[in-house]
């Protein structure tokens, strides 16, 4: 499990393509990852409260660090009227539990919130069955369970269901399932006869297990929220990526936002709008089977430009790699890949590290194995975003105002 990290806020460095009036410019008072073309910083893990990163250190193995701000040093986008008020952030009625899917992210969220993760015992029997026991009382508490349904999806999903059931039977007042990555979100409709809609099935399972609310990050499609019969707070990792891009000196006239497929046009358009209405291009693809894509043509002009490909997730990287190859053929000067969820099923690493991309920018909603790091990879943290959202849900405050 990752240790607590902290860093001092760095001076604002807003790239020329961001609108000064944009709400996203408030993210620019911090950096969640260092530039790919400079030495990254490795932060000591020994009871760190704050860390001065003014002098870059050797990082080794190409592994980016994910510095996390503590609650004494908030980024400007979190310095709202609610934060300025005196809030009891030592509320013993708020309990934060972590599953085993992404304990590092859970620890970072807890650190941002100024809390300790509540104690829980999770183990597996010899036959593969999962055992969960809460190690402290949750009676009358507002409980948040952090557990993405990332690979191994079925194991992590079942673990989440049992955690929810344990909290319900222990008389928790409210149970919120914090799911940074919702694994079955792609099975959200029938594309052929006799197919299941697994996203709805999983939503029913989580609801029937006893969850009162869902907190999800970048669902594959917005309609997935409607599959739940309980409230869903949907947050986006896009601002974290935009904040990082703002630290780069990319001229607006050189930038074009590219959707890797027609289905992602709305996402790419929203991303381009935050970049001073940057031009938009679309890669047309025809899919012949699951995890198999064929690029056909490009809609838009990318010649001599810096292309930023935006998607919610990268699985086998077939779509985005073929799209990047097409962009280079059409004359793009550089290609960046940005996504929230890095599933990285084989052979994604080989495709992404093949030289097609200047940089691959992802977030830590899914844990990254050490063997999957490569020099072009930059990992950004969504811990602050999730931590602040949890506080606002607990305090019955607006969540959407975070992005305004």
Tab-separated table of C-alpha atoms in Angstrom:
chain	number	residue	atom	x	y	z
A	1	UNK	CA	0.000	0.000	0.000
A	2	UNK	CA	1.327	3.371	-0.931
A	3	UNK	CA	2.486	5.664	1.839
A	4	UNK	CA	1.099	9.150	2.395
A	5	UNK	CA	2.512	11.767	0.080
A	6	UNK	CA	2.375	15.533	0.017
A	7	UNK	CA	3.859	18.400	-1.933
A	8	UNK	CA	3.891	22.164	-1.950
A	9	UNK	CA	1.817	23.939	-4.525
A	10	UNK	CA	3.831	24.971	-7.573
A	11	UNK	CA	3.488	28.387	-9.305
A	12	UNK	CA	0.777	28.675	-11.905
A	13	UNK	CA	1.901	27.797	-15.393
A	14	UNK	CA	-1.033	28.245	-17.761
A	15	UNK	CA	-0.415	27.224	-21.356
A	16	UNK	CA	-1.252	29.738	-24.041
A	17	UNK	CA	-4.155	27.678	-25.379
A	18	UNK	CA	-6.225	27.822	-22.148
A	19	UNK	CA	-8.820	30.538	-21.658
A	20	UNK	CA	-7.951	32.756	-18.680
A	21	UNK	CA	-11.621	32.785	-17.712
A	22	UNK	CA	-12.008	29.034	-17.932
A	23	UNK	CA	-12.856	27.232	-14.721
A	24	UNK	CA	-10.151	24.729	-15.586
A	25	UNK	CA	-7.514	27.430	-15.186
A	26	UNK	CA	-8.064	27.031	-11.455
A	27	UNK	CA	-6.353	23.667	-11.702
A	28	UNK	CA	-3.153	25.306	-12.884
A	29	UNK	CA	-1.949	26.242	-9.415
A	30	UNK	CA	-0.766	22.660	-9.007
A	31	UNK	CA	0.888	19.894	-10.958
A	32	UNK	CA	-0.166	16.293	-10.503
A	33	UNK	CA	2.693	14.883	-12.545
A	34	UNK	CA	5.965	16.253	-13.841
A	35	UNK	CA	6.752	16.834	-17.507
A	36	UNK	CA	7.655	13.729	-19.467
A	37	UNK	CA	10.748	15.271	-21.013
A	38	UNK	CA	12.346	16.223	-17.740
A	39	UNK	CA	13.526	14.241	-14.759
A	40	UNK	CA	10.644	13.161	-12.598
A	41	UNK	CA	10.791	13.378	-8.845
A	42	UNK	CA	10.800	10.423	-6.507
A	43	UNK	CA	9.334	11.362	-3.143
A	44	UNK	CA	10.467	9.770	0.080
A	45	UNK	CA	7.874	7.475	1.632
A	46	UNK	CA	8.931	7.940	5.258
A	47	UNK	CA	6.081	9.735	7.064
A	48	UNK	CA	6.157	12.587	4.573
A	49	UNK	CA	4.017	15.645	5.328
A	50	UNK	CA	5.327	18.025	2.685
A	51	UNK	CA	8.068	17.569	0.153
A	52	UNK	CA	10.047	20.190	-1.700
A	53	UNK	CA	10.363	19.041	-5.317
A	54	UNK	CA	12.235	22.084	-6.598
A	55	UNK	CA	15.270	19.895	-7.361
A	56	UNK	CA	14.499	16.940	-9.678
A	57	UNK	CA	15.863	13.590	-8.607
A	58	UNK	CA	16.506	10.414	-10.533
A	59	UNK	CA	13.345	8.351	-10.741
A	60	UNK	CA	14.560	5.056	-12.204
A	61	UNK	CA	12.688	2.467	-14.275
A	62	UNK	CA	10.698	5.195	-16.020
A	63	UNK	CA	8.131	5.201	-13.221
A	64	UNK	CA	6.343	8.544	-12.779
A	65	UNK	CA	5.458	9.716	-9.298
A	66	UNK	CA	1.948	10.756	-8.328
A	67	UNK	CA	2.314	13.596	-5.823
A	68	UNK	CA	-0.765	14.289	-3.749
A	69	UNK	CA	-1.616	17.545	-2.034
A	70	UNK	CA	-2.588	17.388	1.597
A	71	UNK	CA	-5.504	19.293	3.103
A	72	UNK	CA	-3.239	22.073	4.327
A	73	UNK	CA	-2.284	23.024	0.802
A	74	UNK	CA	-5.418	22.935	-1.360
A	75	UNK	CA	-5.384	23.615	-5.087
A	76	UNK	CA	-7.391	26.681	-6.069
A	77	UNK	CA	-10.262	24.735	-7.622
A	78	UNK	CA	-10.982	23.270	-4.179
A	79	UNK	CA	-10.779	26.606	-2.365
A	80	UNK	CA	-14.533	27.148	-2.515
A	81	UNK	CA	-16.801	28.906	-0.071
A	82	UNK	CA	-17.585	25.555	1.518
A	83	UNK	CA	-13.922	24.792	2.119
A	84	UNK	CA	-13.377	28.239	3.608
A	85	UNK	CA	-16.005	27.484	6.236
A	86	UNK	CA	-15.079	25.589	9.355
A	87	UNK	CA	-15.894	21.973	8.604
A	88	UNK	CA	-15.402	19.160	11.051
A	89	UNK	CA	-13.022	17.017	9.036
A	90	UNK	CA	-12.415	14.788	12.024
A	91	UNK	CA	-15.993	13.546	11.798
A	92	UNK	CA	-16.036	10.104	13.372
A	93	UNK	CA	-19.278	9.351	11.524
A	94	UNK	CA	-17.435	9.156	8.206
A	95	UNK	CA	-15.735	5.827	7.556
A	96	UNK	CA	-13.492	5.172	4.583
A	97	UNK	CA	-12.806	1.531	3.709
A	98	UNK	CA	-10.556	0.199	0.969
A	99	UNK	CA	-10.873	-3.016	-0.965
A	100	UNK	CA	-7.862	-4.836	-2.350
A	101	UNK	CA	-8.246	-3.669	-5.971
A	102	UNK	CA	-6.417	-0.322	-5.659
A	103	UNK	CA	-5.145	0.238	-2.099
A	104	UNK	CA	-2.605	2.873	-3.198
A	105	UNK	CA	-5.329	5.188	-4.534
A	106	UNK	CA	-7.424	4.591	-1.412
A	107	UNK	CA	-4.495	5.602	0.781
A	108	UNK	CA	-3.986	8.784	-1.236
A	109	UNK	CA	-7.678	9.665	-0.953
A	110	UNK	CA	-7.542	9.130	2.809
A	111	UNK	CA	-4.430	11.298	3.059
A	112	UNK	CA	-6.086	14.120	1.142
A	113	UNK	CA	-9.137	13.908	3.396
A	114	UNK	CA	-7.024	13.939	6.538
A	115	UNK	CA	-8.403	10.572	7.619
A	116	UNK	CA	-7.078	7.104	8.242
A	117	UNK	CA	-8.513	4.185	6.331
A	118	UNK	CA	-10.884	2.229	8.537
A	119	UNK	CA	-9.738	-1.258	9.453
A	120	UNK	CA	-11.115	-4.171	7.494
A	121	UNK	CA	-10.093	-7.809	7.168
A	122	UNK	CA	-10.346	-9.205	3.624
A	123	UNK	CA	-9.010	-12.626	2.771
A	124	UNK	CA	-9.608	-15.511	0.433
A	125	UNK	CA	-10.163	-19.101	1.374
A	126	UNK	CA	-8.388	-21.958	-0.345
A	127	UNK	CA	-11.359	-22.534	-2.650
A	128	UNK	CA	-11.381	-18.870	-3.761
A	129	UNK	CA	-14.271	-17.656	-1.604
A	130	UNK	CA	-13.917	-14.122	-0.211
A	131	UNK	CA	-14.174	-13.319	3.497
A	132	UNK	CA	-14.807	-9.777	4.764
A	133	UNK	CA	-14.995	-8.554	8.353
A	134	UNK	CA	-15.107	-4.914	9.448
A	135	UNK	CA	-12.624	-4.352	12.262
A	136	UNK	CA	-14.470	-1.361	13.750
A	137	UNK	CA	-18.047	-0.283	14.337
A	138	UNK	CA	-19.945	1.454	11.520
A	139	UNK	CA	-23.325	1.676	13.282
A	140	UNK	CA	-24.981	4.925	12.227
A	141	UNK	CA	-21.970	5.923	10.106
A	142	UNK	CA	-21.641	7.326	6.597
A	143	UNK	CA	-19.521	4.624	4.941
A	144	UNK	CA	-17.549	4.968	1.706
A	145	UNK	CA	-16.118	1.822	0.093
A	146	UNK	CA	-13.309	2.421	-2.421
A	147	UNK	CA	-13.106	-0.451	-4.877
A	148	UNK	CA	-12.733	-0.227	-8.672
A	149	UNK	CA	-13.928	-3.251	-10.631
A	150	UNK	CA	-10.687	-3.399	-12.599
A	151	UNK	CA	-8.938	-6.646	-13.592
A	152	UNK	CA	-9.573	-9.143	-12.131
A	153	UNK	CA	-13.044	-7.681	-12.669
A	154	UNK	CA	-15.151	-10.526	-11.301
A	155	UNK	CA	-12.989	-10.967	-8.188
A	156	UNK	CA	-13.059	-7.246	-7.400
A	157	UNK	CA	-16.771	-6.931	-8.093
A	158	UNK	CA	-17.606	-9.829	-5.773
A	159	UNK	CA	-15.364	-8.347	-3.099
A	160	UNK	CA	-17.218	-5.029	-3.387
A	161	UNK	CA	-20.593	-6.763	-3.040
A	162	UNK	CA	-19.485	-8.605	0.098
A	163	UNK	CA	-18.066	-5.379	1.587
A	164	UNK	CA	-21.409	-3.658	0.971
A	165	UNK	CA	-23.267	-6.542	2.578
A	166	UNK	CA	-20.979	-6.482	5.619
A	167	UNK	CA	-21.615	-2.751	6.113
A	168	UNK	CA	-25.368	-3.163	5.699
A	169	UNK	CA	-25.494	-5.967	8.267
A	170	UNK	CA	-23.371	-3.843	10.629
A	171	UNK	CA	-26.072	-1.118	10.587
A	172	UNK	CA	-24.234	1.543	8.574
A	173	UNK	CA	-26.478	4.552	8.048
A	174	UNK	CA	-25.409	5.211	4.441
A	175	UNK	CA	-23.225	3.103	2.146
A	176	UNK	CA	-21.566	4.735	-0.863
A	177	UNK	CA	-19.697	2.537	-3.326
A	178	UNK	CA	-16.802	4.603	-4.709
A	179	UNK	CA	-15.991	2.937	-8.028
A	180	UNK	CA	-13.189	4.815	-9.829
A	181	UNK	CA	-13.428	2.328	-12.710
A	182	UNK	CA	-16.742	0.585	-13.459
A	183	UNK	CA	-15.654	-2.553	-15.260
A	184	UNK	CA	-18.795	-3.696	-17.070
A	185	UNK	CA	-19.756	-0.244	-18.378
A	186	UNK	CA	-19.020	-1.191	-22.005
A	187	UNK	CA	-21.781	-3.813	-21.993
A	188	UNK	CA	-24.413	-1.057	-21.847
A	189	UNK	CA	-26.629	-2.049	-24.799
A	190	UNK	CA	-27.447	-4.865	-27.172
A	191	UNK	CA	-25.533	-4.608	-30.429
A	192	UNK	CA	-26.578	-8.066	-31.627
A	193	UNK	CA	-29.352	-10.487	-30.852
A	194	UNK	CA	-29.264	-12.627	-27.718
A	195	UNK	CA	-26.665	-10.459	-25.948
A	196	UNK	CA	-26.804	-9.511	-22.268
A	197	UNK	CA	-26.667	-5.967	-20.924
A	198	UNK	CA	-24.163	-6.684	-18.176
A	199	UNK	CA	-23.897	-3.054	-17.039
A	200	UNK	CA	-27.529	-3.145	-15.894
A	201	UNK	CA	-27.029	-6.531	-14.229
A	202	UNK	CA	-24.019	-5.275	-12.249
A	203	UNK	CA	-25.937	-2.117	-11.280
A	204	UNK	CA	-28.725	-4.311	-9.915
A	205	UNK	CA	-26.255	-6.460	-7.979
A	206	UNK	CA	-24.656	-3.436	-6.299
A	207	UNK	CA	-28.046	-1.960	-5.454
A	208	UNK	CA	-29.466	-5.214	-4.079
A	209	UNK	CA	-26.326	-5.777	-2.002
A	210	UNK	CA	-27.282	-2.667	-0.037
A	211	UNK	CA	-25.493	0.363	-1.527
A	212	UNK	CA	-27.337	3.669	-1.074
A	213	UNK	CA	-25.251	5.722	-3.511
A	214	UNK	CA	-22.638	5.330	-6.244
A	215	UNK	CA	-19.628	7.571	-6.857
A	216	UNK	CA	-18.130	6.753	-10.259
A	217	UNK	CA	-15.441	8.315	-12.417
A	218	UNK	CA	-15.737	8.618	-16.207
A	219	UNK	CA	-18.345	5.997	-16.997
A	220	UNK	CA	-18.018	4.647	-20.534
A	221	UNK	CA	-21.401	6.095	-21.431
A	222	UNK	CA	-23.622	8.538	-19.591
A	223	UNK	CA	-26.696	6.343	-19.850
A	224	UNK	CA	-25.078	3.856	-17.472
A	225	UNK	CA	-26.110	6.165	-14.620
A	226	UNK	CA	-29.719	5.361	-15.471
A	227	UNK	CA	-29.134	1.667	-14.819
A	228	UNK	CA	-28.880	2.382	-11.092
A	229	UNK	CA	-32.038	2.849	-9.036
A	230	UNK	CA	-30.023	4.816	-6.458
A	231	UNK	CA	-28.307	8.234	-6.746
A	232	UNK	CA	-25.119	8.329	-8.834
A	233	UNK	CA	-22.464	11.036	-8.526
A	234	UNK	CA	-20.493	11.011	-11.769
A	235	UNK	CA	-17.154	12.858	-11.775
A	236	UNK	CA	-14.701	13.250	-14.621
A	237	UNK	CA	-10.954	12.752	-14.791
A	238	UNK	CA	-10.780	15.206	-17.693
A	239	UNK	CA	-9.939	18.262	-15.529
A	240	UNK	CA	-6.916	16.463	-14.059
A	241	UNK	CA	-5.569	15.791	-17.568
A	242	UNK	CA	-6.329	19.342	-18.697
A	243	UNK	CA	-4.468	20.654	-15.664
A	244	UNK	CA	-1.411	18.667	-16.703
A	245	UNK	CA	-1.647	19.820	-20.323
A	246	UNK	CA	-1.828	23.392	-19.028
A	247	UNK	CA	1.695	22.976	-17.686
A	248	UNK	CA	2.960	22.403	-21.212
A	249	UNK	CA	3.781	25.219	-23.627
A	250	UNK	CA	1.726	23.991	-26.563
A	251	UNK	CA	0.514	26.829	-28.777
A	252	UNK	CA	-3.225	26.897	-29.472
A	253	UNK	CA	-2.696	27.238	-33.221
A	254	UNK	CA	-0.742	23.947	-33.208
A	255	UNK	CA	-3.324	21.935	-31.299
A	256	UNK	CA	-6.073	19.637	-32.567
A	257	UNK	CA	-8.178	17.312	-30.408
A	258	UNK	CA	-8.860	13.928	-31.977
A	259	UNK	CA	-11.614	11.447	-31.163
A	260	UNK	CA	-10.383	7.878	-31.840
A	261	UNK	CA	-13.884	6.843	-32.928
A	262	UNK	CA	-17.273	8.312	-33.736
A	263	UNK	CA	-18.680	7.262	-30.352
A	264	UNK	CA	-16.211	9.509	-28.517
A	265	UNK	CA	-17.013	12.711	-30.420
A	266	UNK	CA	-19.002	14.274	-27.566
A	267	UNK	CA	-16.162	13.599	-25.117
A	268	UNK	CA	-13.550	15.021	-27.501
A	269	UNK	CA	-15.709	18.066	-28.263
A	270	UNK	CA	-16.047	18.857	-24.539
A	271	UNK	CA	-12.282	18.444	-24.158
A	272	UNK	CA	-11.603	20.734	-27.132
A	273	UNK	CA	-13.987	23.361	-25.764
A	274	UNK	CA	-11.877	23.635	-22.611
A	275	UNK	CA	-8.841	24.221	-24.832
A	276	UNK	CA	-10.209	27.495	-26.247
A	277	UNK	CA	-12.413	25.628	-28.738
A	278	UNK	CA	-9.500	23.830	-30.351
A	279	UNK	CA	-10.146	22.203	-33.748
A	280	UNK	CA	-11.643	18.727	-33.716
A	281	UNK	CA	-10.800	15.693	-35.841
A	282	UNK	CA	-12.420	12.251	-35.903
A	283	UNK	CA	-10.955	8.857	-36.753
A	284	UNK	CA	-13.486	6.684	-38.549
A	285	UNK	CA	-13.121	3.008	-37.694
A	286	UNK	CA	-14.934	-0.195	-38.455
A	287	UNK	CA	-14.899	-2.868	-35.768
A	288	UNK	CA	-14.991	-6.484	-36.988
A	289	UNK	CA	-14.943	-8.134	-33.564
A	290	UNK	CA	-14.364	-7.542	-29.861
A	291	UNK	CA	-10.986	-5.877	-29.200
A	292	UNK	CA	-10.338	-5.727	-32.968
A	293	UNK	CA	-10.528	-2.410	-34.804
A	294	UNK	CA	-9.701	-1.247	-38.321
A	295	UNK	CA	-9.108	2.418	-39.090
A	296	UNK	CA	-10.670	3.588	-42.335
A	297	UNK	CA	-10.147	7.349	-42.702
A	298	UNK	CA	-9.757	10.688	-40.943
A	299	UNK	CA	-12.290	13.496	-40.736
A	300	UNK	CA	-10.502	16.806	-40.174
A	301	UNK	CA	-7.072	18.347	-40.724
A	302	UNK	CA	-4.050	17.433	-38.597
A	303	UNK	CA	-1.192	18.303	-40.945
A	304	UNK	CA	1.672	19.963	-39.049
A	305	UNK	CA	-0.317	19.981	-35.788
A	306	UNK	CA	0.001	18.483	-32.340
A	307	UNK	CA	-2.771	15.880	-32.086
A	308	UNK	CA	-4.246	15.060	-28.678
A	309	UNK	CA	-6.254	11.828	-28.777
A	310	UNK	CA	-8.869	11.649	-26.013
A	311	UNK	CA	-10.726	8.567	-24.799
A	312	UNK	CA	-12.226	7.321	-21.548
A	313	UNK	CA	-10.145	4.131	-21.496
A	314	UNK	CA	-7.405	2.237	-23.283
A	315	UNK	CA	-7.804	-1.541	-23.288
A	316	UNK	CA	-5.709	-3.358	-25.896
A	317	UNK	CA	-4.792	0.012	-27.506
A	318	UNK	CA	-5.749	-1.286	-30.959
A	319	UNK	CA	-8.085	1.606	-31.721
A	320	UNK	CA	-5.846	4.385	-30.455
A	321	UNK	CA	-2.643	2.909	-31.958
A	322	UNK	CA	-4.141	2.550	-35.420
A	323	UNK	CA	-5.585	6.022	-35.056
A	324	UNK	CA	-2.160	7.416	-34.152
A	325	UNK	CA	-0.600	5.710	-37.185
A	326	UNK	CA	-3.227	7.330	-39.388
A	327	UNK	CA	-2.558	10.738	-37.839
A	328	UNK	CA	1.153	10.420	-38.615
A	329	UNK	CA	0.308	9.432	-42.188
A	330	UNK	CA	-1.846	12.555	-42.452
A	331	UNK	CA	1.057	14.744	-41.342
A	332	UNK	CA	0.569	15.228	-37.574
A	333	UNK	CA	3.758	16.558	-35.955
A	334	UNK	CA	3.220	14.904	-32.557
A	335	UNK	CA	0.552	12.638	-31.112
A	336	UNK	CA	-0.472	12.539	-27.446
A	337	UNK	CA	-2.819	9.908	-26.002
A	338	UNK	CA	-5.006	10.831	-23.005
A	339	UNK	CA	-7.381	8.580	-21.108
A	340	UNK	CA	-8.783	8.193	-17.606
A	341	UNK	CA	-8.769	4.399	-17.308
A	342	UNK	CA	-5.657	2.443	-18.281
A	343	UNK	CA	-6.889	-1.136	-18.575
A	344	UNK	CA	-3.821	-2.067	-20.668
A	345	UNK	CA	-4.703	-5.607	-21.681
A	346	UNK	CA	-1.995	-7.293	-23.793
A	347	UNK	CA	-0.622	-6.194	-26.220
A	348	UNK	CA	-1.371	-2.594	-25.144
A	349	UNK	CA	2.094	-1.877	-23.722
A	350	UNK	CA	3.847	-2.907	-26.932
A	351	UNK	CA	1.546	-0.750	-29.035
A	352	UNK	CA	1.781	2.322	-26.811
A	353	UNK	CA	5.559	2.169	-26.442
A	354	UNK	CA	6.236	1.573	-30.142
A	355	UNK	CA	7.095	5.225	-30.852
A	356	UNK	CA	3.713	6.353	-32.200
A	357	UNK	CA	3.066	8.583	-29.178
A	358	UNK	CA	5.026	11.500	-27.809
A	359	UNK	CA	3.364	10.861	-24.453
A	360	UNK	CA	0.642	8.633	-23.014
A	361	UNK	CA	-1.228	10.407	-20.205
A	362	UNK	CA	-3.416	8.340	-17.880
A	363	UNK	CA	-4.797	8.506	-14.327
A	364	UNK	CA	-4.497	6.051	-11.449
A	365	UNK	CA	-8.119	4.844	-11.322
A	366	UNK	CA	-6.632	1.432	-12.170
A	367	UNK	CA	-3.392	0.341	-10.471
A	368	UNK	CA	-0.385	-0.012	-12.749
A	369	UNK	CA	1.923	-3.000	-12.467
A	370	UNK	CA	5.604	-2.114	-12.335
A	371	UNK	CA	6.259	-4.097	-15.517
A	372	UNK	CA	3.779	-1.963	-17.468
A	373	UNK	CA	5.662	1.323	-17.094
A	374	UNK	CA	7.415	2.703	-20.153
A	375	UNK	CA	9.249	6.003	-20.786
A	376	UNK	CA	6.362	7.781	-22.566
A	377	UNK	CA	3.901	7.056	-19.753
A	378	UNK	CA	2.702	9.755	-17.346
A	379	UNK	CA	0.352	8.824	-14.497
A	380	UNK	CA	-1.797	11.514	-12.859
A	381	UNK	CA	-3.674	11.129	-9.592
A	382	UNK	CA	-7.430	11.538	-9.134
A	383	UNK	CA	-7.125	11.209	-5.336
A	384	UNK	CA	-7.808	14.901	-4.671
A	385	UNK	CA	-10.840	14.831	-6.957
A	386	UNK	CA	-12.340	11.757	-5.295
A	387	UNK	CA	-11.466	12.952	-1.792
A	388	UNK	CA	-13.142	16.313	-2.244
A	389	UNK	CA	-16.195	14.677	-3.817
A	390	UNK	CA	-16.519	12.314	-0.847
A	391	UNK	CA	-16.412	15.253	1.564
A	392	UNK	CA	-19.104	17.073	-0.392
A	393	UNK	CA	-21.352	14.025	-0.528
A	394	UNK	CA	-20.890	13.542	3.213
A	395	UNK	CA	-21.603	17.240	3.903
A	396	UNK	CA	-24.625	17.296	1.541
A	397	UNK	CA	-22.927	19.920	-0.636
A	398	UNK	CA	-22.921	20.365	-4.401
A	399	UNK	CA	-20.582	18.077	-6.337
A	400	UNK	CA	-21.003	19.753	-9.728
A	401	UNK	CA	-19.619	23.036	-8.333
A	402	UNK	CA	-16.166	21.394	-8.197
A	403	UNK	CA	-15.963	21.728	-11.980
A	404	UNK	CA	-17.358	25.262	-12.233
